[in-house]
Amino acid sequence: MLNADHWQALKQHGERLAAKPLAALMAEEPARAGTWALRVGPIHACFARQRIDDAAWAHLQSLANAAGLGPALVALFDGEVVNSTEGRPALHSALRGDVGQGAAARAAAAQAREARDRVDQLHAQLAQGPVTDIVSVGIGGSDLGPRLAVDALRDFHDGRFRVHFLTNVDGSAARHLLADLDPARTAGILVSKSFGTQETLLNGAILRDWLGGADRLYAVSANIARTQAFGIAPDRVLPMWDWVGGRYSLWSAVGFALQLAIGHDGFARLLEGAAMMDRHVREAPPARNLAAWHGLFAVWNRNALGAASHAVMPYDQRLALLPGFLQQLVMESLGKSVRKDGSPVPVHTVPVLWGGAGTNAQHSFFQALHQGTDILPADFIGVVRPAHGFDDSHHALLANLLAQSEALANGSPSDDPHKRYPGGRPNTLLLLDELTPFSLGALLAMYEHSVYVQSVLWGINAFDQWGVELGKKIAGELLPAVAGDAEPADPVTRALVHEIRSRR
C-alpha cells in the first residue's frame, strides 16, 4: 500500500502547479492536445486540459507501480479474490468476454454464456405472445444500468416491446405507470439478487396484483426459493451470482429488459464493446491505458489538487441518465474510509459525483463551475455523429461542448471583477464517434475500470457496500412504529413519528 511519503510527494506536485494557468501549460507544450490524448476503439479522450505536467505525471505513474496496479488488474480479470471483505472475486468482465485467464474467470464466462442462452429463450417466448409492454422492477444496480442503456439506445429499439421501469417504493410511481398500461398486454421482470429487497418486493406485489397473478412475471435472482414463494416458476427465473455486484451487473441477465428493447444482436454488441475495453485495459501498459489515465487523473484532482467534487456533463440527451448511473458506480464503490487491512485511508477518497446533460446544464449550475469559489473538475462527453439529420442543432451542441471545456480551462480576463472568468478548471473531454451499443459498452466499461484503478491506489475495496446497510436495518425496525404499532427508541425519530401520526 502507498505510504504517507508517496502522498506527500504528490501533494507537493499539486502545490507546485496549483497557481499555474492551464493556458500557460498549453503555451509551454504546444503539442499538448496530441500528447495528452488517447484513442481506444470508438472513444477519443483528451486530457490536455488537466492541470498536470510531465514531472507530476511521472510521479502518478510511480504511485501506480508502487500500488501494484498492473498485477491488481490481472487479479481482477483472472478471478482472484479482490472483494476481500466478502471473500469473492469481481468477475463482471467474464459476463462479456474471455479476457480472464484464471479458472474462476473461465468458469464464470461459461455460466454467463448459459445465462445468455436462457435470456434468448425467454425473449423468444415473450416475442411469440401478446405482450407489448415490459415493466422492469428493481432498485440501485438492478435498475440504474438497464434504465440508462434502454434510454441511451432508444435509436436501436426494435419496436417489439416497450420497456418501462419501476424503482421507487413511493406508490405514486406505480400508480402513474400502471395507469397507462393494459394488464393483458404487460409482463414484469423483478430483479433482486436476494429477492429480499424491500422496494422491489413491494412494487412487485403491486404489479402482481395488477396483473391478476404471477403468470407473466419473470425474475432475475439468486434465490429460487423466494421467487417460487412469490409465485414465479423456476423456468422464468434467470440467475445472478455473488461474484457480480449490482452496479456491475448490466452485462448479465439483469440486462434482460435491455435485450427486450434492442434485441439479441444489439445486446451482443454492447457486450462486445465492453469486452474490447476489457482487452485494452488488461493489455495496454499504464502509460497508454485509457482507464488508468482516467483513474489516475481522478486521484490527482482529489489528492493533489484537493477537489471534493466531480461533474459529468454528457452533451447528448440520450446520455442524460449517465451521471445518475455513475453516482452509484463511483460513490458506492469508492465511498470508503478504511483500507483493505482495516487501517484508515491516509488521504481523501471519493469525490461527490454529480452532473447533467448539456446544454440544459449550462442554464442551471454552470455559473458555479465558472465563477464559484471551488474548482470543480469535470468530464465532458460528446458524440460526433448523431442519429438524427438536424445538422444545425448538432453543430450548435458540439460548439457548446467545445466552448464550455475551453472556457472553464482558460477563463477570460476583465477589469470588472463580476465579469471575470478565472479559468483553471480542469476537465477531460471524451468523444464517441457515434452512440451505439458497442460504444456505450466501451464507455461504461472504461468507467468501471477507472473506479478500480482509483481503489487500487487508495488501497480500498471497490466491491463491497456495507455503508448502505445501516439505514435499511433501521428502516425495517421503524416500520411497526410508522404503522402505529410501536414507539421508536430515538427521541428525535419518536417526535417525528408522532408528527406523522397526527397529520394522517
XYZ file of C-alpha atoms in Angstrom:
504
model
C 0.000 0.000 0.000
C 1.075 3.560 -0.596
C 2.519 5.343 2.416
C 2.497 8.926 3.673
C 5.659 9.802 1.741
C 4.056 8.826 -1.563
C 1.054 11.042 -0.889
C 3.108 13.944 0.435
C 5.193 13.991 -2.722
C 2.012 14.003 -4.801
C 0.635 16.897 -2.787
C 3.844 18.839 -3.360
C 3.412 18.438 -7.108
C -0.125 19.738 -6.741
C 1.034 22.769 -4.761
C 3.673 23.462 -7.407
C 1.061 23.508 -10.148
C -1.909 24.966 -8.246
C -1.407 28.554 -9.366
C -0.205 27.770 -12.876
C -2.797 28.713 -15.524
C -3.860 25.917 -17.787
C -3.244 28.281 -20.696
C 0.386 28.503 -19.579
C 0.726 24.733 -19.654
C -0.613 24.777 -23.196
C 1.801 27.518 -24.196
C 4.767 25.579 -22.801
C 3.686 22.418 -24.617
C 2.143 23.337 -27.980
C 1.584 19.676 -28.894
C -0.281 19.022 -25.642
C -3.604 18.313 -27.408
C -1.943 15.312 -29.042
C 0.416 14.071 -26.342
C -2.300 14.104 -23.682
C -4.866 12.253 -25.788
C -5.716 8.592 -26.330
C -7.967 6.766 -28.753
C -9.403 3.371 -27.882
C -11.906 1.952 -30.350
C -14.768 4.459 -30.790
C -13.569 6.741 -27.950
C -11.194 9.686 -28.263
C -10.146 11.003 -24.842
C -8.485 14.401 -24.443
C -6.761 15.098 -21.102
C -4.863 18.175 -22.325
C -6.860 20.459 -20.018
C -5.870 18.646 -16.849
C -3.575 20.718 -14.594
C -0.579 18.457 -14.776
C 2.901 18.321 -16.284
C 5.362 15.575 -17.124
C 7.021 15.551 -13.690
C 3.712 15.196 -11.847
C 2.523 12.582 -14.319
C 5.701 10.584 -13.809
C 5.058 10.618 -10.065
C 1.483 9.437 -10.589
C 2.814 6.588 -12.712
C 5.277 5.689 -9.950
C 2.386 5.594 -7.459
C 0.510 3.223 -9.749
C 3.550 0.951 -9.900
C 4.116 1.109 -6.135
C 0.460 0.251 -5.527
C 0.772 -2.775 -7.823
C -1.750 -1.597 -10.396
C -0.598 -3.981 -13.139
C -0.865 -7.148 -11.014
C -4.110 -5.862 -9.483
C -5.707 -5.606 -12.938
C -4.597 -9.147 -13.770
C -6.036 -10.353 -10.460
C -9.358 -8.684 -11.255
C -9.677 -10.180 -14.725
C -8.446 -13.650 -13.753
C -10.937 -14.052 -10.924
C -8.802 -13.738 -7.834
C -10.493 -12.622 -4.625
C -10.450 -8.834 -4.938
C -13.560 -8.293 -2.786
C -11.687 -9.082 0.417
C -14.397 -8.277 2.968
C -16.793 -10.741 1.353
C -14.196 -13.227 0.109
C -15.241 -13.008 -3.536
C -13.877 -12.234 -6.988
C -15.458 -9.462 -9.056
C -15.981 -11.035 -12.453
C -18.191 -8.598 -14.342
C -15.672 -8.768 -17.201
C -16.439 -12.500 -17.551
C -20.044 -11.601 -18.374
C -18.964 -10.109 -21.677
C -15.811 -11.855 -22.847
C -12.889 -14.172 -22.200
C -10.143 -11.746 -21.224
C -9.709 -13.543 -17.884
C -7.256 -16.440 -17.903
C -7.859 -17.898 -14.450
C -10.006 -20.929 -13.741
C -12.589 -18.821 -11.891
C -12.849 -16.412 -14.816
C -13.280 -19.209 -17.347
C -15.950 -20.884 -15.228
C -17.784 -17.581 -14.793
C -17.676 -16.915 -18.538
C -19.215 -20.350 -19.179
C -22.021 -19.618 -16.703
C -22.610 -16.270 -18.375
C -22.954 -17.926 -21.797
C -25.510 -20.365 -20.411
C -27.471 -17.499 -18.886
C -27.465 -15.610 -22.206
C -28.910 -18.692 -23.896
C -31.730 -18.714 -21.346
C -32.317 -14.987 -21.889
C -32.637 -15.702 -25.614
C -35.160 -18.476 -24.945
C -37.348 -16.315 -22.699
C -37.038 -13.434 -25.161
C -38.307 -15.671 -27.976
C -41.208 -16.936 -25.858
C -42.298 -13.413 -24.980
C -41.974 -12.272 -28.584
C -44.390 -15.005 -29.703
C -47.093 -13.921 -27.275
C -49.424 -10.939 -26.863
C -47.191 -8.903 -24.518
C -46.263 -5.441 -25.786
C -45.069 -3.771 -22.564
C -42.401 -4.819 -20.079
C -42.135 -3.397 -16.557
C -38.691 -3.889 -15.022
C -38.799 -3.697 -11.219
C -35.540 -3.172 -9.331
C -33.520 -0.581 -7.491
C -29.899 0.568 -7.433
C -27.714 -1.571 -9.641
C -30.729 -3.647 -10.650
C -32.264 -0.538 -12.192
C -29.725 2.176 -12.995
C -27.710 0.304 -15.632
C -30.634 -1.133 -17.622
C -32.561 2.127 -17.343
C -29.582 4.141 -18.632
C -28.945 1.747 -21.518
C -32.591 1.475 -22.586
C -32.819 5.276 -22.666
C -29.428 5.855 -24.300
C -30.013 3.272 -27.031
C -33.548 4.263 -27.941
C -32.467 4.619 -31.585
C -31.757 0.879 -31.586
C -35.074 -0.322 -30.139
C -36.559 -2.933 -32.472
C -40.142 -1.876 -31.680
C -41.390 -5.239 -30.440
C -41.597 -4.234 -26.766
C -41.947 -1.007 -24.873
C -39.836 -1.165 -21.696
C -40.712 0.726 -18.514
C -39.002 0.915 -15.124
C -40.482 0.897 -11.635
C -37.999 1.513 -8.844
C -39.106 3.986 -6.179
C -41.021 2.494 -3.268
C -43.266 5.575 -3.407
C -46.611 4.163 -4.548
C -47.201 7.202 -6.742
C -44.668 5.844 -9.222
C -46.559 2.560 -9.587
C -49.917 4.302 -9.814
C -48.824 6.643 -12.598
C -47.004 3.968 -14.609
C -49.698 1.307 -14.488
C -52.464 3.782 -15.328
C -51.154 3.921 -18.904
C -50.717 0.153 -19.423
C -53.009 -2.758 -20.206
C -52.558 -5.705 -17.797
C -53.493 -8.153 -20.554
C -50.524 -6.996 -22.651
C -47.944 -6.420 -19.906
C -45.251 -8.605 -18.318
C -42.927 -7.813 -15.430
C -39.309 -8.567 -14.532
C -38.346 -8.442 -10.855
C -34.606 -8.002 -10.345
C -33.110 -8.680 -6.915
C -30.164 -10.934 -6.098
C -31.513 -11.869 -2.654
C -35.164 -11.404 -3.586
C -35.419 -9.675 -0.257
C -35.082 -6.054 -1.389
C -37.934 -4.172 0.247
C -38.623 -1.747 -2.590
C -38.580 -4.443 -5.264
C -40.895 -6.774 -3.359
C -43.405 -4.040 -2.556
C -43.526 -2.848 -6.158
C -43.518 -6.434 -7.375
C -46.552 -7.236 -5.237
C -48.399 -4.216 -6.646
C -47.554 -5.384 -10.172
C -48.539 -8.996 -9.432
C -51.915 -7.936 -8.056
C -52.499 -5.606 -11.010
C -51.659 -8.404 -13.454
C -54.010 -10.759 -11.665
C -51.260 -13.207 -10.714
C -47.633 -14.110 -11.341
C -48.024 -15.954 -14.653
C -46.431 -13.088 -16.601
C -43.790 -12.272 -14.010
C -40.125 -13.106 -14.564
C -37.275 -12.756 -12.087
C -33.532 -12.273 -12.099
C -32.324 -13.572 -8.760
C -30.047 -15.955 -6.907
C -32.804 -17.042 -4.526
C -35.071 -19.576 -6.249
C -36.930 -20.427 -3.043
C -38.067 -16.833 -2.555
C -39.040 -16.347 -6.189
C -41.136 -19.514 -6.025
C -42.788 -18.319 -2.819
C -43.662 -15.128 -4.688
C -45.344 -17.206 -7.393
C -42.677 -17.133 -10.111
C -41.943 -20.547 -11.583
C -38.253 -21.596 -11.761
C -38.334 -21.702 -15.572
C -38.996 -17.950 -15.531
C -36.075 -17.129 -13.215
C -32.708 -16.024 -14.610
C -29.550 -16.317 -12.493
C -27.445 -13.839 -10.577
C -24.148 -14.675 -8.897
C -22.301 -13.418 -5.841
C -19.250 -12.639 -7.980
C -21.094 -9.775 -9.683
C -22.101 -6.679 -7.737
C -25.337 -4.941 -8.625
C -23.685 -1.832 -10.037
C -21.614 -4.048 -12.343
C -24.492 -6.292 -13.423
C -25.886 -4.661 -16.584
C -23.956 -7.196 -18.670
C -25.712 -10.167 -17.038
C -29.337 -11.315 -17.110
C -30.027 -8.056 -15.258
C -29.907 -6.647 -18.789
C -32.886 -8.817 -19.844
C -35.088 -5.718 -20.159
C -32.458 -4.075 -22.348
C -32.307 -7.082 -24.670
C -36.100 -6.967 -24.976
C -35.725 -3.346 -26.098
C -32.780 -3.589 -28.518
C -32.811 -7.262 -29.448
C -30.259 -10.049 -29.177
C -27.832 -8.534 -31.680
C -27.926 -5.101 -30.044
C -27.223 -6.573 -26.614
C -24.399 -8.664 -28.075
C -22.805 -5.505 -29.493
C -22.995 -3.857 -26.066
C -21.082 -6.809 -24.606
C -18.561 -6.671 -27.458
C -17.859 -3.000 -26.800
C -17.240 -3.676 -23.127
C -15.066 -6.705 -23.947
C -12.992 -4.574 -26.308
C -12.314 -2.149 -23.443
C -11.511 -5.058 -21.114
C -8.849 -6.311 -23.521
C -7.375 -2.839 -23.848
C -7.235 -2.319 -20.078
C -5.621 -5.695 -19.490
C -3.098 -5.485 -22.308
C -2.144 -1.798 -22.604
C 0.646 -0.528 -20.349
C -0.412 2.157 -17.846
C 1.332 4.801 -19.950
C -1.176 4.165 -22.783
C -4.124 2.738 -20.867
C -7.309 4.780 -21.026
C -8.850 3.512 -17.782
C -5.532 4.004 -15.981
C -5.301 7.571 -17.275
C -8.851 8.368 -16.255
C -8.417 6.843 -12.812
C -5.043 8.462 -12.187
C -6.351 11.885 -13.124
C -9.240 11.363 -10.712
C -6.734 10.610 -7.934
C -4.652 13.614 -8.987
C -7.609 16.005 -8.813
C -8.766 14.593 -5.476
C -5.468 14.243 -3.635
C -3.053 16.651 -5.306
C -5.449 19.494 -6.109
C -7.986 18.899 -3.307
C -11.133 18.742 -5.442
C -14.014 17.366 -3.364
C -16.482 17.186 -6.250
C -16.508 15.955 -9.829
C -19.060 16.792 -12.515
C -20.052 14.692 -15.534
C -21.722 16.513 -18.436
C -22.864 14.435 -21.406
C -23.651 16.643 -24.392
C -26.167 14.182 -25.775
C -29.668 13.943 -24.367
C -29.595 10.169 -24.795
C -26.930 10.059 -22.061
C -28.916 12.207 -19.622
C -29.090 9.323 -17.129
C -25.318 8.700 -17.183
C -24.481 10.973 -14.204
C -27.011 9.102 -12.053
C -25.566 5.740 -13.088
C -22.036 6.945 -12.359
C -23.048 8.288 -8.962
C -23.704 4.748 -7.805
C -20.753 3.200 -9.642
C -18.262 5.732 -8.289
C -19.636 6.691 -4.888
C -20.769 3.238 -3.753
C -17.502 1.700 -4.921
C -15.132 4.357 -3.587
C -17.051 5.750 -0.610
C -14.707 4.074 1.870
C -12.523 5.481 4.656
C -10.570 2.344 5.591
C -8.204 0.271 3.533
C -8.479 -3.451 2.902
C -6.478 -4.186 6.051
C -8.858 -2.083 8.158
C -6.463 0.830 8.640
C -7.611 4.392 7.902
C -7.018 5.683 4.388
C -4.373 8.414 4.830
C -5.911 10.669 2.152
C -9.366 11.663 0.976
C -11.133 9.144 -1.227
C -14.254 9.534 -3.356
C -15.353 12.974 -4.579
C -19.039 13.806 -4.761
C -20.066 12.992 -8.323
C -22.914 14.834 -9.995
C -23.828 16.381 -13.327
C -26.419 16.887 -16.019
C -26.946 16.917 -19.751
C -25.752 19.827 -21.875
C -26.878 22.282 -22.993
C -29.589 22.276 -20.306
C -26.986 22.183 -17.541
C -25.386 25.380 -18.836
C -28.525 27.207 -17.758
C -28.579 25.766 -14.243
C -25.296 25.082 -12.420
C -22.568 26.241 -14.809
C -22.435 29.616 -13.092
C -20.893 27.861 -10.079
C -18.448 25.971 -12.299
C -17.182 29.143 -13.957
C -17.146 31.682 -11.128
C -17.708 29.791 -7.887
C -15.034 29.639 -5.197
C -14.431 25.899 -5.608
C -12.567 24.475 -8.580
C -14.597 21.501 -9.763
C -13.063 19.083 -12.295
C -15.366 17.734 -14.968
C -15.814 15.128 -17.663
C -17.433 16.350 -20.865
C -18.829 13.670 -23.178
C -19.795 14.321 -26.786
C -20.946 12.319 -29.792
C -19.505 13.193 -33.205
C -22.134 11.660 -35.463
C -25.752 11.928 -34.269
C -28.581 9.566 -35.106
C -30.741 12.381 -36.476
C -30.466 14.645 -39.502
C -30.755 18.023 -37.760
C -27.267 19.253 -38.616
C -27.696 22.796 -37.359
C -28.800 21.559 -33.949
C -25.900 19.133 -33.682
C -23.360 21.730 -34.766
C -24.671 24.036 -32.025
C -24.481 21.213 -29.477
C -20.862 20.393 -30.340
C -19.920 24.090 -30.396
C -21.296 24.456 -26.876
C -19.475 21.326 -25.730
C -16.129 22.609 -27.011
C -16.782 26.150 -25.790
C -17.555 25.120 -22.205
C -14.475 22.932 -21.956
C -12.324 25.785 -23.292
C -13.954 28.486 -21.161
C -13.642 26.527 -17.934
C -9.973 25.839 -18.613
C -8.818 29.205 -19.982
C -11.223 31.708 -18.487
C -11.394 35.310 -19.634
C -9.940 38.447 -18.012
C -11.967 41.576 -17.304
C -11.481 44.845 -15.475
C -14.909 44.263 -13.980
C -14.490 41.546 -11.309
C -18.101 40.478 -11.792
C -17.380 39.652 -15.423
C -14.027 37.961 -14.917
C -13.750 34.230 -15.597
C -10.779 32.902 -13.604
C -10.446 29.683 -15.610
C -8.154 26.987 -14.307
C -10.995 24.481 -14.134
C -9.510 21.148 -15.278
C -11.622 18.920 -17.466
C -11.452 15.834 -19.652
C -13.278 15.577 -22.957
C -14.468 12.167 -24.186
C -15.706 11.967 -27.774
C -17.655 8.974 -29.067
C -17.703 8.520 -32.836
C -21.373 7.517 -32.514
C -23.630 6.444 -29.683
C -24.210 2.758 -30.402
C -24.480 -0.356 -28.232
C -20.778 -1.003 -28.929
C -19.572 2.473 -27.963
C -21.821 2.631 -24.887
C -20.438 -0.710 -23.729
C -16.895 0.562 -24.166
C -17.625 3.810 -22.314
C -19.257 2.152 -19.315
C -16.510 -0.472 -19.053
C -13.911 2.302 -19.105
C -15.595 3.967 -16.136
C -15.786 0.641 -14.291
C -12.074 0.084 -14.674
C -11.245 3.704 -13.798
C -13.029 3.160 -10.482
C -10.948 0.045 -9.841
C -7.730 1.915 -10.654
C -8.618 4.531 -8.037
C -9.410 1.848 -5.468
C -6.025 0.200 -6.008
C -4.154 3.430 -5.344
C -6.205 4.149 -2.223
C -5.935 0.538 -1.071
C -9.696 0.177 -0.586
C -12.237 -2.461 -1.605
C -14.292 -1.215 -4.551
C -16.720 -4.133 -4.468
C -18.460 -4.062 -1.089
C -21.036 -1.533 0.109
C -21.519 -2.002 3.831
C -22.394 1.672 4.166
C -25.871 1.164 2.694
C -26.908 -1.476 5.231
C -27.460 0.527 8.419
C -30.222 2.721 7.022
C -32.019 -0.366 5.674
C -31.764 -2.074 9.065
C -33.166 0.919 10.937
C -35.959 1.355 8.361
C -37.027 -2.234 8.947
C -37.075 -1.651 12.685
C -39.130 1.530 12.244
C -41.858 0.005 10.050
C -44.003 -1.000 13.062
C -43.638 2.482 14.528
C -44.689 4.172 11.302
C -47.675 1.819 11.088
C -48.650 2.843 14.629
C -47.789 -0.393 16.450
C -44.621 0.636 18.321
C -42.623 3.555 19.695
C -39.149 4.412 18.334
C -36.294 4.471 20.831
C -34.573 7.507 19.310
C -36.184 10.678 20.728
C -35.991 12.715 17.532
C -37.414 9.888 15.442
C -40.108 9.366 18.066
C -41.155 13.031 17.832
C -41.248 12.864 14.041
C -43.332 9.679 14.064
C -45.833 11.386 16.366
C -45.979 14.334 13.954
C -46.691 11.939 11.070
C -49.415 10.197 13.031
C -51.037 13.485 13.978
C -51.385 14.518 10.345
C -52.889 11.324 8.959
